PDB file of C-alpha atoms in Angstrom:
ATOM      1  CA  MET A   1     -35.813  -1.323   9.779  1.00  0.00           C
ATOM      2  CA  PRO A   2     -33.409   1.714  10.709  1.00  0.00           C
ATOM      3  CA  ASP A   3     -34.479   5.228   9.856  1.00  0.00           C
ATOM      4  CA  ALA A   4     -32.391   6.528   6.700  1.00  0.00           C
ATOM      5  CA  SER A   5     -32.626  10.004   7.826  1.00  0.00           C
ATOM      6  CA  ALA A   6     -31.246   9.239  11.191  1.00  0.00           C
ATOM      7  CA  LYS A   7     -27.833  10.866  11.588  1.00  0.00           C
ATOM      8  CA  PRO A   8     -24.802   8.759  12.703  1.00  0.00           C
ATOM      9  CA  LYS A   9     -23.496   9.018  16.203  1.00  0.00           C
ATOM     10  CA  THR A  10     -20.248  10.733  15.209  1.00  0.00           C
ATOM     11  CA  GLU A  11     -21.084  13.968  16.509  1.00  0.00           C
ATOM     12  CA  ALA A  12     -19.837  13.256  19.971  1.00  0.00           C
ATOM     13  CA  ILE A  13     -16.474  12.567  18.912  1.00  0.00           C
ATOM     14  CA  ASN A  14     -16.406  15.739  16.984  1.00  0.00           C
ATOM     15  CA  ASN A  15     -17.426  17.805  19.839  1.00  0.00           C
ATOM     16  CA  ASN A  16     -14.397  16.514  21.860  1.00  0.00           C
ATOM     17  CA  SER A  17     -11.902  17.012  19.272  1.00  0.00           C
ATOM     18  CA  ASP A  18     -10.445  20.132  20.975  1.00  0.00           C
ATOM     19  CA  ALA A  19      -9.041  17.666  23.761  1.00  0.00           C
ATOM     20  CA  ILE A  20      -7.309  15.912  21.414  1.00  0.00           C
ATOM     21  CA  LYS A  21      -5.591  18.905  19.827  1.00  0.00           C
ATOM     22  CA  SER A  22      -4.574  20.193  23.229  1.00  0.00           C
ATOM     23  CA  THR A  23      -2.770  16.635  24.215  1.00  0.00           C
ATOM     24  CA  PRO A  24       1.042  17.342  24.250  1.00  0.00           C
ATOM     25  CA  THR A  25       3.034  15.353  21.781  1.00  0.00           C
ATOM     26  CA  MET A  26       6.609  15.278  20.832  1.00  0.00           C
ATOM     27  CA  GLN A  27       5.988  18.392  18.494  1.00  0.00           C
ATOM     28  CA  ASN A  28       4.094  20.596  21.023  1.00  0.00           C
ATOM     29  CA  ALA A  29       5.869  19.519  23.872  1.00  0.00           C
ATOM     30  CA  SER A  30       7.666  22.152  26.104  1.00  0.00           C
ATOM     31  CA  VAL A  31      11.415  21.471  26.451  1.00  0.00           C
ATOM     32  CA  GLU A  32      12.044  24.780  28.472  1.00  0.00           C
ATOM     33  CA  ASN A  33      12.952  22.383  31.518  1.00  0.00           C
ATOM     34  CA  LYS A  34      15.306  19.835  29.667  1.00  0.00           C
ATOM     35  CA  SER A  35      18.948  20.103  30.656  1.00  0.00           C
ATOM     36  CA  ASN A  36      21.918  19.168  28.288  1.00  0.00           C
ATOM     37  CA  LYS A  37      24.553  18.612  31.120  1.00  0.00           C
ATOM     38  CA  SER A  38      26.034  15.166  31.112  1.00  0.00           C
ATOM     39  CA  VAL A  39      26.039  12.556  34.033  1.00  0.00           C
ATOM     40  CA  VAL A  40      30.042  13.593  34.861  1.00  0.00           C
ATOM     41  CA  GLU A  41      28.765  17.428  35.014  1.00  0.00           C
ATOM     42  CA  LYS A  42      25.975  16.704  37.352  1.00  0.00           C
ATOM     43  CA  ILE A  43      28.307  14.460  39.575  1.00  0.00           C
ATOM     44  CA  GLY A  44      30.717  17.407  39.937  1.00  0.00           C
ATOM     45  CA  GLU A  45      27.797  19.299  41.069  1.00  0.00           C
ATOM     46  CA  GLY A  46      27.219  17.796  44.248  1.00  0.00           C
ATOM     47  CA  GLN A  47      25.792  14.420  43.213  1.00  0.00           C
ATOM     48  CA  LYS A  48      28.188  11.642  44.661  1.00  0.00           C
ATOM     49  CA  GLU A  49      29.131   8.812  42.405  1.00  0.00           C
ATOM     50  CA  LYS A  50      28.201   5.569  44.091  1.00  0.00           C
ATOM     51  CA  PRO A  51      31.062   3.492  45.029  1.00  0.00           C
ATOM     52  CA  ALA A  52      31.598   0.342  42.895  1.00  0.00           C
ATOM     53  CA  GLU A  53      30.191  -2.682  44.555  1.00  0.00           C
ATOM     54  CA  ARG A  54      31.996  -6.004  44.517  1.00  0.00           C
ATOM     55  CA  THR A  55      29.738  -8.275  42.644  1.00  0.00           C
ATOM     56  CA  LYS A  56      29.034 -11.947  43.512  1.00  0.00           C
ATOM     57  CA  MET A  57      31.354 -12.886  40.605  1.00  0.00           C
ATOM     58  CA  ASP A  58      34.319 -10.988  42.137  1.00  0.00           C
ATOM     59  CA  ILE A  59      33.586 -12.541  45.354  1.00  0.00           C
ATOM     60  CA  ALA A  60      33.292 -15.944  43.997  1.00  0.00           C
ATOM     61  CA  THR A  61      36.511 -15.675  42.024  1.00  0.00           C
ATOM     62  CA  GLU A  62      38.689 -14.444  45.229  1.00  0.00           C
ATOM     63  CA  ILE A  63      37.104 -17.591  47.233  1.00  0.00           C
ATOM     64  CA  TYR A  64      38.063 -19.981  44.152  1.00  0.00           C
ATOM     65  CA  LYS A  65      41.560 -18.540  43.771  1.00  0.00           C
ATOM     66  CA  GLN A  66      42.259 -18.775  47.696  1.00  0.00           C
ATOM     67  CA  MET A  67      41.019 -22.117  48.057  1.00  0.00           C
ATOM     68  CA  MET A  68      42.655 -23.856  45.018  1.00  0.00           C
ATOM     69  CA  LYS A  69      46.032 -22.832  46.583  1.00  0.00           C
ATOM     70  CA  THR A  70      45.273 -25.579  49.012  1.00  0.00           C
ATOM     71  CA  LYS A  71      45.844 -29.060  48.256  1.00  0.00           C
ATOM     72  CA  GLY A  72      42.792 -31.424  48.607  1.00  0.00           C
ATOM     73  CA  VAL A  73      40.044 -28.943  48.292  1.00  0.00           C
ATOM     74  CA  THR A  74      36.786 -30.391  47.053  1.00  0.00           C
ATOM     75  CA  ARG A  75      34.453 -29.102  44.728  1.00  0.00           C
ATOM     76  CA  LYS A  76      31.873 -29.330  47.409  1.00  0.00           C
ATOM     77  CA  GLU A  77      33.715 -27.176  49.837  1.00  0.00           C
ATOM     78  CA  VAL A  78      34.173 -24.508  47.708  1.00  0.00           C
ATOM     79  CA  LEU A  79      30.419 -24.443  46.683  1.00  0.00           C
ATOM     80  CA  GLU A  80      29.674 -24.276  50.280  1.00  0.00           C
ATOM     81  CA  LYS A  81      32.084 -21.234  50.911  1.00  0.00           C
ATOM     82  CA  PHE A  82      30.204 -19.639  47.651  1.00  0.00           C
ATOM     83  CA  ILE A  83      26.839 -20.084  49.168  1.00  0.00           C
ATOM     84  CA  LEU A  84      28.104 -18.630  52.635  1.00  0.00           C
ATOM     85  CA  GLU A  85      30.209 -15.751  51.619  1.00  0.00           C
ATOM     86  CA  ALA A  86      28.962 -14.555  48.047  1.00  0.00           C
ATOM     87  CA  LYS A  87      25.194 -15.357  49.124  1.00  0.00           C
ATOM     88  CA  LEU A  88      24.716 -17.746  46.089  1.00  0.00           C
ATOM     89  CA  SER A  89      21.971 -20.313  45.609  1.00  0.00           C
ATOM     90  CA  LYS A  90      23.272 -23.881  45.340  1.00  0.00           C
ATOM     91  CA  ALA A  91      22.596 -23.611  41.631  1.00  0.00           C
ATOM     92  CA  GLY A  92      24.278 -20.324  41.413  1.00  0.00           C
ATOM     93  CA  ALA A  93      27.219 -21.569  43.230  1.00  0.00           C
ATOM     94  CA  SER A  94      27.526 -24.540  40.968  1.00  0.00           C
ATOM     95  CA  THR A  95      27.295 -22.491  37.841  1.00  0.00           C
ATOM     96  CA  TYR A  96      29.744 -19.811  39.153  1.00  0.00           C
ATOM     97  CA  PHE A  97      32.449 -22.573  40.206  1.00  0.00           C
ATOM     98  CA  GLN A  98      31.981 -23.986  36.315  1.00  0.00           C
ATOM     99  CA  LEU A  99      32.311 -20.439  35.112  1.00  0.00           C
ATOM    100  CA  ILE A 100      35.252 -19.566  37.043  1.00  0.00           C
ATOM    101  CA  LYS A 101      37.165 -22.914  36.709  1.00  0.00           C
ATOM    102  CA  ALA A 102      36.952 -22.477  32.819  1.00  0.00           C
ATOM    103  CA  ALA A 103      38.312 -19.030  32.968  1.00  0.00           C
ATOM    104  CA  GLN A 104      41.206 -19.985  35.046  1.00  0.00           C
ATOM    105  CA  LYS A 105      42.417 -22.688  32.576  1.00  0.00           C
TER     106      LYS A 105
END
């Protein structure tokens, strides 16, 4: 049977309470290094804006429009060109073909 006069083991937790109080929180965190400058201002200070890269959809759309100008072009031929030039997988090329075809109507 446990001794009723034994102290609970909560003393170790109470001794380390200073470490918890000194942990930074949103209320006591320092904000002196924060800047309110917008992205546009930072770009103007020497950071160059990354040029807009063409997406796979952009490339595939251009291919589709060019190839559809020619009579007798098959879906399979368009998909092969998507895979080679737009770096699409077979499934991706098929999906892009359907999406572009629907958007062109």
